[in-house]
């Protein structure tokens, strides 16, 4: 006698399945955490960009108008003072000592230095041309590092240089910060980097970003 199994028929009543909901619920916190981390990183880089830009812009303003901090009243650029004469003329150590002395107070040196401070400061605060700013700022910081020459322990007259680190000082930190800001497109947050990138000339020349 053949035995036939009767197919199981569903009663039509289905209990809700929570498997998909559990999977979705598990991925939502991870996605939210990832989004939150990305947002926090973007704002952290934007803050670094704005603060670094203000350092350069403030230096330009102080040297131009003699705001009484690094540059005293009456010694400003608009009053006939030289932004480079004091610093470069006082270099007393390093392989470029005599070169910096010859540059000190030269009009071309003053203009290049001040335009560099202004251009880098405005670009960083606006969030545009970060690649150009990184190159110009790194070159400026490298020259200032050589002028102070941290590897030396004594100046030409034998007095201590007061250097605290023979390799890494604030000039190196600023240079690295500029490179990081350019590499991470830090102008897209709290800046007009996205609008800048859409300009035809910027699209055609990536180094302007």
Coordinates of C-alpha atoms in Angstrom, one line a residue:
X1 CA 0.0 0.0 0.0
X2 CA 1.5 3.3 -1.1
X3 CA 1.7 5.9 1.4
X4 CA 1.2 9.5 0.2
X5 CA 2.2 12.4 2.3
X6 CA -0.4 15.1 2.3
X7 CA 1.2 18.5 1.5
X8 CA 1.3 20.9 4.4
X9 CA -1.1 23.6 3.9
X10 CA -0.6 27.0 5.4
X11 CA -3.3 28.3 7.6
X12 CA -2.9 31.7 6.0
X13 CA -1.7 33.2 9.3
X14 CA 1.9 34.4 9.2
X15 CA 3.9 35.7 12.2
X16 CA 6.0 38.7 11.3
X17 CA 9.7 38.0 10.6
X18 CA 12.1 40.1 12.6
X19 CA 15.2 38.8 10.8
X20 CA 15.4 41.7 8.2
X21 CA 14.5 44.2 10.9
X22 CA 17.2 42.9 13.1
X23 CA 19.7 43.2 10.3
X24 CA 18.6 46.7 9.4
X25 CA 18.7 47.8 13.0
X26 CA 22.2 46.4 13.4
X27 CA 23.5 48.3 10.3
X28 CA 21.8 51.6 11.2
X29 CA 24.0 52.4 14.2
X30 CA 27.1 51.5 12.2
X31 CA 26.0 53.8 9.3
X32 CA 25.2 56.6 11.7
X33 CA 28.5 56.2 13.4
X34 CA 30.3 56.3 10.1
X35 CA 28.4 59.4 9.0
X36 CA 29.1 61.0 12.4
X37 CA 32.8 60.3 12.2
X38 CA 33.0 61.7 8.7
X39 CA 31.2 64.8 9.7
X40 CA 33.4 65.3 12.8
X41 CA 36.5 64.8 10.6
X42 CA 35.3 67.3 8.1
X43 CA 34.6 69.9 10.8
X44 CA 37.9 69.3 12.5
X45 CA 39.8 69.8 9.3
X46 CA 37.8 72.9 8.5
X47 CA 38.6 74.3 12.0
X48 CA 42.3 73.6 11.4
X49 CA 42.0 75.4 8.0
X50 CA 40.3 78.5 9.5
X51 CA 42.8 78.8 12.4
X52 CA 45.8 78.3 10.2
X53 CA 44.4 80.8 7.7
X54 CA 44.0 83.3 10.5
X55 CA 47.6 82.9 11.6
X56 CA 48.8 83.9 8.1
X57 CA 46.2 86.7 7.7
X58 CA 46.9 88.2 11.1
X59 CA 50.6 88.3 10.4
X60 CA 49.9 90.2 7.2
X61 CA 47.6 92.7 8.9
X62 CA 49.9 93.3 11.9
X63 CA 52.9 93.9 9.6
X64 CA 50.9 96.1 7.2
X65 CA 49.2 98.3 9.8
X66 CA 51.4 98.0 12.9
X67 CA 48.7 96.7 15.3
X68 CA 51.2 96.7 18.2
X69 CA 51.9 93.0 18.5
X70 CA 54.8 91.7 16.5
X71 CA 55.0 95.1 14.7
X72 CA 54.8 98.2 16.7
X73 CA 53.0 101.4 15.7
X74 CA 55.0 103.5 13.3
X75 CA 57.0 100.5 12.0
X76 CA 54.4 99.1 9.8
X77 CA 54.7 98.5 6.1
X78 CA 52.4 101.4 5.2
X79 CA 54.5 103.6 7.4
X80 CA 57.6 102.8 5.4
X81 CA 58.9 99.9 7.5
X82 CA 60.2 96.7 6.0
X83 CA 58.4 93.4 6.8
X84 CA 61.6 91.4 6.1
X85 CA 64.5 93.6 7.3
X86 CA 64.2 92.9 10.9
X87 CA 63.8 89.1 10.7
X88 CA 66.2 88.4 7.8
X89 CA 68.7 91.0 8.9
X90 CA 69.0 89.3 12.3
X91 CA 69.7 85.8 11.0
X92 CA 72.9 84.7 12.8
X93 CA 73.1 81.0 12.1
X94 CA 72.7 78.5 9.3
X95 CA 74.0 77.9 5.8
X96 CA 72.1 80.9 4.2
X97 CA 73.0 83.5 6.8
X98 CA 74.7 85.8 4.3
X99 CA 72.0 85.3 1.6
X100 CA 69.3 86.3 4.0
X101 CA 71.2 89.4 5.0
X102 CA 71.4 90.4 1.3
X103 CA 67.6 89.8 0.9
X104 CA 66.7 91.8 4.1
X105 CA 64.7 94.9 3.3
X106 CA 64.7 94.4 -0.5
X107 CA 61.4 95.6 -2.1
X108 CA 60.9 92.3 -4.0
X109 CA 61.4 90.3 -0.8
X110 CA 58.9 92.5 1.1
X111 CA 56.3 92.2 -1.6
X112 CA 56.7 88.4 -2.1
X113 CA 56.5 87.8 1.7
X114 CA 53.5 90.0 2.2
X115 CA 51.6 88.8 -0.8
X116 CA 52.4 85.2 0.3
X117 CA 50.9 85.9 3.8
X118 CA 47.8 87.6 2.4
X119 CA 47.2 85.0 -0.4
X120 CA 47.6 82.0 1.8
X121 CA 45.5 83.5 4.6
X122 CA 42.6 84.5 2.4
X123 CA 42.7 81.2 0.4
X124 CA 42.7 79.1 3.6
X125 CA 39.8 81.0 5.2
X126 CA 37.8 80.9 2.0
X127 CA 38.7 77.2 1.4
X128 CA 40.0 77.8 -2.2
X129 CA 43.3 77.1 -4.0
X130 CA 44.5 74.9 -1.2
X131 CA 47.0 73.1 -3.4
X132 CA 48.6 76.4 -4.4
X133 CA 48.6 77.5 -0.8
X134 CA 50.2 74.3 0.3
X135 CA 53.1 74.7 -2.1
X136 CA 53.6 78.4 -1.4
X137 CA 53.2 78.0 2.3
X138 CA 55.6 75.0 2.5
X139 CA 58.2 77.0 0.6
X140 CA 57.8 80.0 2.9
X141 CA 58.0 77.8 6.0
X142 CA 61.1 76.0 4.7
X143 CA 62.9 79.3 4.2
X144 CA 61.9 80.5 7.7
X145 CA 63.1 77.2 9.1
X146 CA 66.5 77.6 7.4
X147 CA 66.6 81.2 8.7
X148 CA 66.2 80.0 12.3
X149 CA 68.2 76.8 11.7
X150 CA 67.0 74.7 14.6
X151 CA 69.8 72.1 14.3
X152 CA 72.3 74.6 15.6
X153 CA 72.9 74.9 19.3
X154 CA 74.9 78.1 19.1
X155 CA 74.7 81.3 17.1
X156 CA 77.6 82.7 15.2
X157 CA 78.7 84.7 18.3
X158 CA 78.6 81.6 20.4
X159 CA 75.4 82.4 22.3
X160 CA 72.8 79.6 22.6
X161 CA 70.1 79.4 19.9
X162 CA 67.5 78.3 22.5
X163 CA 66.4 75.7 19.9
X164 CA 64.2 73.0 21.6
X165 CA 64.2 70.5 18.8
X166 CA 66.8 70.1 16.0
X167 CA 64.4 69.0 13.3
X168 CA 60.7 69.7 14.1
X169 CA 59.5 73.2 15.0
X170 CA 56.3 75.1 14.3
X171 CA 57.4 75.9 10.7
X172 CA 57.3 72.2 10.0
X173 CA 54.0 71.7 11.7
X174 CA 52.4 74.6 9.6
X175 CA 53.8 73.1 6.4
X176 CA 52.4 69.6 7.2
X177 CA 49.1 71.2 8.1
X178 CA 48.9 73.0 4.8
X179 CA 49.6 69.8 2.9
X180 CA 47.0 67.8 4.9
X181 CA 44.4 70.5 4.3
X182 CA 45.0 70.4 0.5
X183 CA 45.1 66.6 0.4
X184 CA 41.7 66.3 2.2
X185 CA 39.8 69.0 0.3
X186 CA 39.2 70.8 3.6
X187 CA 37.7 73.8 1.9
X188 CA 34.5 71.9 1.2
X189 CA 33.3 72.3 4.8
X190 CA 32.8 75.8 6.2
X191 CA 34.2 77.2 3.0
X192 CA 33.5 77.7 -0.7
X193 CA 35.7 74.9 -1.9
X194 CA 32.9 73.1 -3.8
X195 CA 31.9 76.2 -5.7
X196 CA 35.5 77.0 -6.5
X197 CA 36.0 73.5 -7.9
X198 CA 33.1 74.0 -10.3
X199 CA 34.7 76.9 -12.0
X200 CA 35.7 76.0 -15.6
X201 CA 39.3 77.1 -15.1
X202 CA 39.6 75.1 -11.9
X203 CA 38.1 72.0 -13.5
X204 CA 40.6 72.3 -16.4
X205 CA 43.5 72.9 -14.1
X206 CA 43.4 70.6 -11.1
X207 CA 46.4 72.2 -9.4
X208 CA 44.2 75.3 -8.7
X209 CA 42.0 73.4 -6.4

